[in-house]
PDB file of C-alpha atoms in Angstrom:
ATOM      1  CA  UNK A   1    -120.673  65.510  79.861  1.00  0.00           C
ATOM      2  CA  UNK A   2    -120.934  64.338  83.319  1.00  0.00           C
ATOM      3  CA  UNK A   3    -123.147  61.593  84.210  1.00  0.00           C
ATOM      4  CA  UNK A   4    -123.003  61.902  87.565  1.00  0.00           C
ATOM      5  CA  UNK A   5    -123.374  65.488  89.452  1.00  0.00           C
ATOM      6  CA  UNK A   6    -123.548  67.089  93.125  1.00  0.00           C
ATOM      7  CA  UNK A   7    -124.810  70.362  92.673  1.00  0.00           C
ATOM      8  CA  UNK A   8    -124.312  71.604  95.497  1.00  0.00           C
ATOM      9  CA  UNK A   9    -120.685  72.111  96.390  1.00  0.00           C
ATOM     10  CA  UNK A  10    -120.769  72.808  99.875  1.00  0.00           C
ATOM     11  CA  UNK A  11    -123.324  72.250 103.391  1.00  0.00           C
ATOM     12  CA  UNK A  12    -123.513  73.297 106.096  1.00  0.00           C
ATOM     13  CA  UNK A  13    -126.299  72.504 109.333  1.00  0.00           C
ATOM     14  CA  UNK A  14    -126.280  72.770 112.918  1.00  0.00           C
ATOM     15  CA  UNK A  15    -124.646  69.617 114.917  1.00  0.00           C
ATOM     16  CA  UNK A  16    -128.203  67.301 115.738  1.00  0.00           C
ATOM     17  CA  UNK A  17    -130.114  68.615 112.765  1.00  0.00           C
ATOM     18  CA  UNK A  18    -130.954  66.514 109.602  1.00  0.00           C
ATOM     19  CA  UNK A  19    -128.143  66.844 106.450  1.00  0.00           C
ATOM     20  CA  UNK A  20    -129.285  65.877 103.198  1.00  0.00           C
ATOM     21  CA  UNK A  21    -126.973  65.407 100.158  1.00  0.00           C
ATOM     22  CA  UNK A  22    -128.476  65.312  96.835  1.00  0.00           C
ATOM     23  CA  UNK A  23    -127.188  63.575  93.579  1.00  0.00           C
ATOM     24  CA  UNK A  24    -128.437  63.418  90.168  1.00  0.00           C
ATOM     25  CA  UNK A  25    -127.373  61.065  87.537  1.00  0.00           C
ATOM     26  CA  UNK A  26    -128.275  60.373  83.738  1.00  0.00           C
ATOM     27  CA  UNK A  27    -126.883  57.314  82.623  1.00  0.00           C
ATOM     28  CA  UNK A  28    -129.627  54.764  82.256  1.00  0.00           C
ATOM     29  CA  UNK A  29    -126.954  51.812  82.509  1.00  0.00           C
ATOM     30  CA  UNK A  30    -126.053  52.593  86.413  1.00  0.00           C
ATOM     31  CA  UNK A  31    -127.916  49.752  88.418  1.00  0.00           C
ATOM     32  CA  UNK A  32    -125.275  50.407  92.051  1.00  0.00           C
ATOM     33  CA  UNK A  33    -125.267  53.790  93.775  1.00  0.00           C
ATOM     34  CA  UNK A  34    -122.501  54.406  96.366  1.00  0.00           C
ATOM     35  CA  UNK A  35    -121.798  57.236  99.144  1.00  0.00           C
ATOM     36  CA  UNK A  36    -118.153  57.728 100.051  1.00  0.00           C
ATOM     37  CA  UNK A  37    -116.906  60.135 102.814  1.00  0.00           C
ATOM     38  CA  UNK A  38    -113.557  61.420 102.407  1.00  0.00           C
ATOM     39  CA  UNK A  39    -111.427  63.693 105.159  1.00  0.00           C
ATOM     40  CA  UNK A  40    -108.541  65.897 104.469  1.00  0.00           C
ATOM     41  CA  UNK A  41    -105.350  63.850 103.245  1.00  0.00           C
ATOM     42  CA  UNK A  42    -107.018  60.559 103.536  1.00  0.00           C
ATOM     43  CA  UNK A  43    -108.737  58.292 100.273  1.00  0.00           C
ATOM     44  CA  UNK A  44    -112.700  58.480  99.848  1.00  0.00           C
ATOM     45  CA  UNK A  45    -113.892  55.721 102.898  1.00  0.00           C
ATOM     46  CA  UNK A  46    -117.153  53.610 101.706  1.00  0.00           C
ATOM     47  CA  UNK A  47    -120.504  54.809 103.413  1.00  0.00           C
ATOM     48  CA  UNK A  48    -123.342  53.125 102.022  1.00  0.00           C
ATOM     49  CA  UNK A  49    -125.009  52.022  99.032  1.00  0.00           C
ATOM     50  CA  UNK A  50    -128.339  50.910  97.553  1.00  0.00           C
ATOM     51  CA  UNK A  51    -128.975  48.565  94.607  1.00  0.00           C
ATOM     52  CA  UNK A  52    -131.501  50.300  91.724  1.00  0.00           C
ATOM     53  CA  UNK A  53    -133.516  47.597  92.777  1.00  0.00           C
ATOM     54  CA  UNK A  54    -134.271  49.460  95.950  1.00  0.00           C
ATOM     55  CA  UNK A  55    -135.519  52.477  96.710  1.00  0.00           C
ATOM     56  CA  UNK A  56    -134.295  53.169 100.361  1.00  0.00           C
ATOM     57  CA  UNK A  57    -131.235  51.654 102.342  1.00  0.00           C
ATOM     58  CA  UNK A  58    -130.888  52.569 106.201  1.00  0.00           C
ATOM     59  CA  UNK A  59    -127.746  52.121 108.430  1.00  0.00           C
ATOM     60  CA  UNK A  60    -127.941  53.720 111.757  1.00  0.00           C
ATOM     61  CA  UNK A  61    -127.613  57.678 111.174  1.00  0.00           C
ATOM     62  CA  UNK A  62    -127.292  57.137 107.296  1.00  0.00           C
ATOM     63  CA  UNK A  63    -129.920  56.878 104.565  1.00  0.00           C
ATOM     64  CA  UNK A  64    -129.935  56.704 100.872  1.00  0.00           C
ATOM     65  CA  UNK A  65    -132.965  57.461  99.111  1.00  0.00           C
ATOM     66  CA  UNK A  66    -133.071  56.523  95.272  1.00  0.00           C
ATOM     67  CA  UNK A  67    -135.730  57.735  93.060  1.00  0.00           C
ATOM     68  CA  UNK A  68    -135.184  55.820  89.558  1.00  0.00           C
ATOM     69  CA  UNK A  69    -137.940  57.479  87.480  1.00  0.00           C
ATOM     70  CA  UNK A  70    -136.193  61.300  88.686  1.00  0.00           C
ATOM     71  CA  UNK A  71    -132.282  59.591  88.116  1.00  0.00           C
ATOM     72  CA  UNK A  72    -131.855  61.306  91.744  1.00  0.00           C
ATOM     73  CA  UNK A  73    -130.350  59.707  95.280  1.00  0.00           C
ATOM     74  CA  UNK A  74    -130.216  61.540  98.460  1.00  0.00           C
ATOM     75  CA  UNK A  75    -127.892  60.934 101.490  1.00  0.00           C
ATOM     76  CA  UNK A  76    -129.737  61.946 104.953  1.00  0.00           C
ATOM     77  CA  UNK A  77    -127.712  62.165 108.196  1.00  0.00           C
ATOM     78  CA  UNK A  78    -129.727  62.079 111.204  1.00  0.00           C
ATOM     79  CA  UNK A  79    -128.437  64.010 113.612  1.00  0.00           C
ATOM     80  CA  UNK A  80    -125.854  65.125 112.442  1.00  0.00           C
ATOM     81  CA  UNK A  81    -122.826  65.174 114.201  1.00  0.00           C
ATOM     82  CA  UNK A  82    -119.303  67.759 113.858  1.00  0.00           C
ATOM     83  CA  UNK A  83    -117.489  64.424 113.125  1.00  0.00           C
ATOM     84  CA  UNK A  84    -119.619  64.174 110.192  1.00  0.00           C
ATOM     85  CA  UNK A  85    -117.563  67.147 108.308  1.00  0.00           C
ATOM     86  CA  UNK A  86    -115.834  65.443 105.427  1.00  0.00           C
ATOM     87  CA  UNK A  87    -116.540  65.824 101.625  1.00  0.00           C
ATOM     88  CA  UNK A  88    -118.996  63.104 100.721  1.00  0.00           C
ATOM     89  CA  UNK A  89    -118.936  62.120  97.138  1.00  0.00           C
ATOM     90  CA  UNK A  90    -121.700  60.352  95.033  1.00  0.00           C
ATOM     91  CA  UNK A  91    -120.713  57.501  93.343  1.00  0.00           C
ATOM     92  CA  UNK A  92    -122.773  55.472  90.270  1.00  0.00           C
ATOM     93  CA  UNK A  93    -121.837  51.752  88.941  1.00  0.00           C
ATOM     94  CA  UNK A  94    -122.894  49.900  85.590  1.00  0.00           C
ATOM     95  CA  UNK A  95    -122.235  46.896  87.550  1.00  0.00           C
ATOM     96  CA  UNK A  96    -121.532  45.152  83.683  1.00  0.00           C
ATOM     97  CA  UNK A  97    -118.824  47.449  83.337  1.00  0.00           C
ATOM     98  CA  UNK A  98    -117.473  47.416  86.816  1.00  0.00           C
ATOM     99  CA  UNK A  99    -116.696  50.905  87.203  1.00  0.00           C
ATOM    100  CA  UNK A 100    -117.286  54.018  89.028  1.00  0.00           C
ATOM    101  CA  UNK A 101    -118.150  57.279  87.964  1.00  0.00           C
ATOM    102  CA  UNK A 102    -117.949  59.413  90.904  1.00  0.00           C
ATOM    103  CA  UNK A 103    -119.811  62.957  91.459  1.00  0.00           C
ATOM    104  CA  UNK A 104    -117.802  66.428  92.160  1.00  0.00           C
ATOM    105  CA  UNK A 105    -118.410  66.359  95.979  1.00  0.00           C
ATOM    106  CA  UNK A 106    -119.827  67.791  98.601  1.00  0.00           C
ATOM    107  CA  UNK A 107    -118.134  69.200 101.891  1.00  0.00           C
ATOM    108  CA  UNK A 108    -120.558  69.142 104.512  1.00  0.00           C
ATOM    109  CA  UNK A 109    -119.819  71.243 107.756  1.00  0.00           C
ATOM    110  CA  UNK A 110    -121.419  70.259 111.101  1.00  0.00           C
ATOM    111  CA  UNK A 111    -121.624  73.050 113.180  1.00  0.00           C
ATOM    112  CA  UNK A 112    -121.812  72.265 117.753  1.00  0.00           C
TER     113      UNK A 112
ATOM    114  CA  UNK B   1    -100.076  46.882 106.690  1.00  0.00           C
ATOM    115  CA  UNK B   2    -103.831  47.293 107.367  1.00  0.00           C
ATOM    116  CA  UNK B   3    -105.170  49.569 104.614  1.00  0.00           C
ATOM    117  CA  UNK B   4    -104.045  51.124 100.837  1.00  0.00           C
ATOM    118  CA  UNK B   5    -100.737  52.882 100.907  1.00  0.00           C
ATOM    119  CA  UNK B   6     -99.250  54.894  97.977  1.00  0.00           C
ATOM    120  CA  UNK B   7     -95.871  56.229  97.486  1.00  0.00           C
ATOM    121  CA  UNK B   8     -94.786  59.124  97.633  1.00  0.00           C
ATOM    122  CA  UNK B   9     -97.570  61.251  99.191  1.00  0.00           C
ATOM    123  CA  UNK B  10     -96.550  64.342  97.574  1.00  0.00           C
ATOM    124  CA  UNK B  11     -94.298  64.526  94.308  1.00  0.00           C
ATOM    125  CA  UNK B  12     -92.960  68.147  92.339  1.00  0.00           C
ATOM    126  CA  UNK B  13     -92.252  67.672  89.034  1.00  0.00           C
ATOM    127  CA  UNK B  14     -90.857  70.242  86.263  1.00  0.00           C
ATOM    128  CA  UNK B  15     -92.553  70.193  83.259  1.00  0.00           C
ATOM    129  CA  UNK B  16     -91.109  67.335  81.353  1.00  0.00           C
ATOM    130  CA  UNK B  17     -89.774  65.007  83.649  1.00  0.00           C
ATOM    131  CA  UNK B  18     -91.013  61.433  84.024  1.00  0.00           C
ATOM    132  CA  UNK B  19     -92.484  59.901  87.186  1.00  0.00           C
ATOM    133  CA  UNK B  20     -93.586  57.114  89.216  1.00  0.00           C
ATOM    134  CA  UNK B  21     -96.319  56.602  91.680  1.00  0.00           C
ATOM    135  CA  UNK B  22     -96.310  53.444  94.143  1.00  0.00           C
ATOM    136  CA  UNK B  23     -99.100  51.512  95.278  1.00  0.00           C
ATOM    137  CA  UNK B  24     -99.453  49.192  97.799  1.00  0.00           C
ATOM    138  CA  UNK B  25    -103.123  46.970  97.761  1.00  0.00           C
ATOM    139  CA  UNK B  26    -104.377  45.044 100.803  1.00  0.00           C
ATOM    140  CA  UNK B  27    -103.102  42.179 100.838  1.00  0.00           C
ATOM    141  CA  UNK B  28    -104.790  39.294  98.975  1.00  0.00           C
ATOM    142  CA  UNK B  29    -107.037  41.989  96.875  1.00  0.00           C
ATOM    143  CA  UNK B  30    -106.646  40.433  93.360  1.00  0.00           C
ATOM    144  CA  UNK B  31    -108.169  43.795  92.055  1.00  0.00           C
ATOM    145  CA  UNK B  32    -106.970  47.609  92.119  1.00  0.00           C
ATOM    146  CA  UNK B  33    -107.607  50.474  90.240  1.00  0.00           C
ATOM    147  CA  UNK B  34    -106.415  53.884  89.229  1.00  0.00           C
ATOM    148  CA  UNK B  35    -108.190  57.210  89.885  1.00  0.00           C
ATOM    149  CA  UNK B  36    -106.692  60.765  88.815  1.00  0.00           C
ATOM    150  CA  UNK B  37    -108.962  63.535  90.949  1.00  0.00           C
ATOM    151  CA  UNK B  38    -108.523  66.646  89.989  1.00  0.00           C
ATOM    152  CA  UNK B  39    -109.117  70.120  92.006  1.00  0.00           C
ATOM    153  CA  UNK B  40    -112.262  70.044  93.004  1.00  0.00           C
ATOM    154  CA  UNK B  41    -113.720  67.481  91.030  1.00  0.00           C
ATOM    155  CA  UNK B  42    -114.031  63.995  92.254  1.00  0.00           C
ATOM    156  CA  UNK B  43    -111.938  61.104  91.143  1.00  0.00           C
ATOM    157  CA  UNK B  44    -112.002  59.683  87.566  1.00  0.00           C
ATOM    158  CA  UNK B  45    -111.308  56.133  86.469  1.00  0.00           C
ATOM    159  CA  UNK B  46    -108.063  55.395  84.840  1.00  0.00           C
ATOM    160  CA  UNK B  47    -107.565  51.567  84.604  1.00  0.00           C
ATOM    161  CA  UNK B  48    -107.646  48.555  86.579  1.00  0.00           C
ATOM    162  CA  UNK B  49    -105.671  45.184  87.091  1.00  0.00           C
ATOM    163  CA  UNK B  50    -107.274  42.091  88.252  1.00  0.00           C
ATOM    164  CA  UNK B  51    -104.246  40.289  89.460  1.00  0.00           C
ATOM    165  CA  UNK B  52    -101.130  41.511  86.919  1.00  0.00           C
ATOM    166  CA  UNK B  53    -103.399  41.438  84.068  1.00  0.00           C
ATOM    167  CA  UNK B  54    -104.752  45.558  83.161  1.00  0.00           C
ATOM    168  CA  UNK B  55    -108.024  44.428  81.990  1.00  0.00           C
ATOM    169  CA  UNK B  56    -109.270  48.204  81.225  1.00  0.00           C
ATOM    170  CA  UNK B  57    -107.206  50.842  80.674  1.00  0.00           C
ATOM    171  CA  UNK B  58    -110.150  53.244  78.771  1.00  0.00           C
ATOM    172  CA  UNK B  59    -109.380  56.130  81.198  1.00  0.00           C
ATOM    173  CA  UNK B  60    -105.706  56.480  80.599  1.00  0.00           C
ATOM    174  CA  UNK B  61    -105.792  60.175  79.277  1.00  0.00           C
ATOM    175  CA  UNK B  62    -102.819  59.848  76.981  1.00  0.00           C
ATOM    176  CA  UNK B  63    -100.176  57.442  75.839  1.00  0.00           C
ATOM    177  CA  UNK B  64     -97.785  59.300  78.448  1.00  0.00           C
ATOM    178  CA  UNK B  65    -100.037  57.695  80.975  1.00  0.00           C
ATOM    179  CA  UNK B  66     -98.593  53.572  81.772  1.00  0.00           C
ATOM    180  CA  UNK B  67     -99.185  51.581  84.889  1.00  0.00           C
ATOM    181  CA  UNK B  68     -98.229  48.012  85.565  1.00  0.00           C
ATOM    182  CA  UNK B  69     -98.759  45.289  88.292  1.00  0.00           C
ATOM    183  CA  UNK B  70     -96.300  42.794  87.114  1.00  0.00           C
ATOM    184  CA  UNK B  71     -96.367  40.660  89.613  1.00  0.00           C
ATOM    185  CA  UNK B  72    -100.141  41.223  90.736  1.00  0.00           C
ATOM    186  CA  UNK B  73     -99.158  43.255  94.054  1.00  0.00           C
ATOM    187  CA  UNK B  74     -98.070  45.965  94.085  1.00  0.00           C
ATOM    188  CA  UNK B  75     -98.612  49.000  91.336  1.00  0.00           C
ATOM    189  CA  UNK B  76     -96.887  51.066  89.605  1.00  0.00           C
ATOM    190  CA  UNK B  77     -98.609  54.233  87.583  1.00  0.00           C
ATOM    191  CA  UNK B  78     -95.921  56.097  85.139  1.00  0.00           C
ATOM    192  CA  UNK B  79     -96.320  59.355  83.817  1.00  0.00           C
ATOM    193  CA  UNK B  80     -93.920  60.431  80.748  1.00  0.00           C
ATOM    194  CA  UNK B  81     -92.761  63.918  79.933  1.00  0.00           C
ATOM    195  CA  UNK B  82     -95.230  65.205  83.196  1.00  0.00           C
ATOM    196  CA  UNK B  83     -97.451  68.341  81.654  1.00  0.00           C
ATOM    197  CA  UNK B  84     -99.139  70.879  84.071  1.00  0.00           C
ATOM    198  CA  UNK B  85    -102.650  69.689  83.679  1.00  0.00           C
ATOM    199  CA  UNK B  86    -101.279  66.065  85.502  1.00  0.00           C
ATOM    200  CA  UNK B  87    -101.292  68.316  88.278  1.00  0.00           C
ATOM    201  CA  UNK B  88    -104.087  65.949  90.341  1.00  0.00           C
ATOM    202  CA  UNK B  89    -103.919  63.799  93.304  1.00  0.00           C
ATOM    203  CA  UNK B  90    -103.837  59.734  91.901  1.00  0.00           C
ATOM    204  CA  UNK B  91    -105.683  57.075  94.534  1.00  0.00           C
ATOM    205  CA  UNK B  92    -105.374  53.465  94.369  1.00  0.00           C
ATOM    206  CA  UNK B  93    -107.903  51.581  95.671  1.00  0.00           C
ATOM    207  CA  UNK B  94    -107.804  47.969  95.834  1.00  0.00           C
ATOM    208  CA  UNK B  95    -110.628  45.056  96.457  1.00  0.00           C
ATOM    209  CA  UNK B  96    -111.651  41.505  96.492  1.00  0.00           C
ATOM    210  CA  UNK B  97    -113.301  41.668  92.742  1.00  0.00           C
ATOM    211  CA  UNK B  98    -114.208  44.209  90.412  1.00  0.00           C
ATOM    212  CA  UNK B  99    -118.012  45.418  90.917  1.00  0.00           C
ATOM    213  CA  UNK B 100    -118.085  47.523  93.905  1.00  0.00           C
ATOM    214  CA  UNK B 101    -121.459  46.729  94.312  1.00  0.00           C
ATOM    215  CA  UNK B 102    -120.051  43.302  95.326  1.00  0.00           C
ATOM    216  CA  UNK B 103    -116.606  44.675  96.445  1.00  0.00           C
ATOM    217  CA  UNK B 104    -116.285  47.507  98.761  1.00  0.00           C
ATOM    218  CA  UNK B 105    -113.071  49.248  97.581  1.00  0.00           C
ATOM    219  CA  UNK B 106    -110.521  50.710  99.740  1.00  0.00           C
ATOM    220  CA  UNK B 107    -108.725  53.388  98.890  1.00  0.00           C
ATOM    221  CA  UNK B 108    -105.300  54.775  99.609  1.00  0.00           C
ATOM    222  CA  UNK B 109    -104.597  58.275 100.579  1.00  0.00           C
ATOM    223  CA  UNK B 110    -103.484  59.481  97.583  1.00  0.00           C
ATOM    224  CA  UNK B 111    -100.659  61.020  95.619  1.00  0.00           C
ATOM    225  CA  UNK B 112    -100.473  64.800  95.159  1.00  0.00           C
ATOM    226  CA  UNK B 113     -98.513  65.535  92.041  1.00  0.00           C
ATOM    227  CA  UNK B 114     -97.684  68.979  91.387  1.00  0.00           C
ATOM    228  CA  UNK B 115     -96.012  69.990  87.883  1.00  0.00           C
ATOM    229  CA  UNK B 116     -94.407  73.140  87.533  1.00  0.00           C
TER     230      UNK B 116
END
């Protein structure tokens, strides 16, 4: 069962517009939400994060939403930019535990 | 070197055969982990050292599965008598500590292993 899904496998939005990656998780322990951007050949590169303490965590063109009561984060790109085409994966954290349980992906394509 | 590096970058095996995948942490990152990411799926946990000692190893999918860090540096993850469905790409990643909500993680590019 997974506890941590991207249902939507792929993206795609025209360069300048907003992207929005969704994520849903259901394991009550996870208290550390991570995005990771990852380009052909190359590992998974940290994006951002947000503590389940928060509910919103800005850095420059990158935000992550988290709604708790829904189990649900959301990565917005604003604008979006062709360089931003990578598979960005979803990442949850029972920061007790120490490890990552990471979503299925999804490949976002920014269009000029 | 700067980053995560992992040795070889693509291995064939035949059905059977035993192999070994290299890893090379950042220096001075007393913690690195294991990940096994299949075909379109994202990567899943497989064990992690903090210095040479394996302090979790739940996600090991079978006893075939061994890695080691014997001298806490680099890593070594074995695979015994190789089976198609090893057929994954395995990333290292290495950090300061174990929480990555405390420790960003780096990650290495990744081993393709293809079993025939």
């Amino acid at each position: 069962d997974q506890q941590v899904k991207q249902n939507s496998p792929s993206l795609s939005v025209q360069e300048g517009r907003i992207s929005i990656l969704n994520c849903d998780y259901t394991n009550s322990m996870f208290d550390y939400f991570l995005w990771y951007k990852k380009y052909p050949a190359e590992g998974p590169t940290f994006l951002i994060s947000i503590s389940s303490i928060k509910d919103k965590n800005e850095d420059g063109r990158f935000t992550v939403f988290l709604n708790k009561s829904a189990k649900h984060l959301s990565l917005h790109i604003v604008p979006s930019q062709p360089g931003d085409s990578a598979v960005y994966f979803c990442a949850a954290e029972d920061t007790n535990a120490g490890k990552s349980t990471f979503g299925d992906g999804t490949t976002l394509t920014v269009k000029p | 070197g700067a980053g995560v590096s992992q040795s070889p970058r693509y291995k064939v095996a035949k059905r059977g055969q035993d192999v070994a995948l290299r890893c090379d942490p950042i220096s001075g990152h007393v913690s690195l982990f294991w990940y096994q990411q299949a075909l379109g799926q994202g990567p899943e946990f497989l064990t992690y050292f903090q210095n040479e000692a394996q302090l979790d190893k739940s996600g090991l999918p079978s006893d075939r599965f061994f890695a080691e860090r014997p001298e806490g540096s680099v890593s070594t993850l074995k695979i015994q008598r190789t089976q198609q469905e090893d057929s994954a790409v395995y990333l290292c990643a290495s950090s300061l500590g174990l929480a990555a909500a405390y420790n960003e993680q780096f990650f290495g590019p990744g081993t393709r292993l293809t079993v025939l």
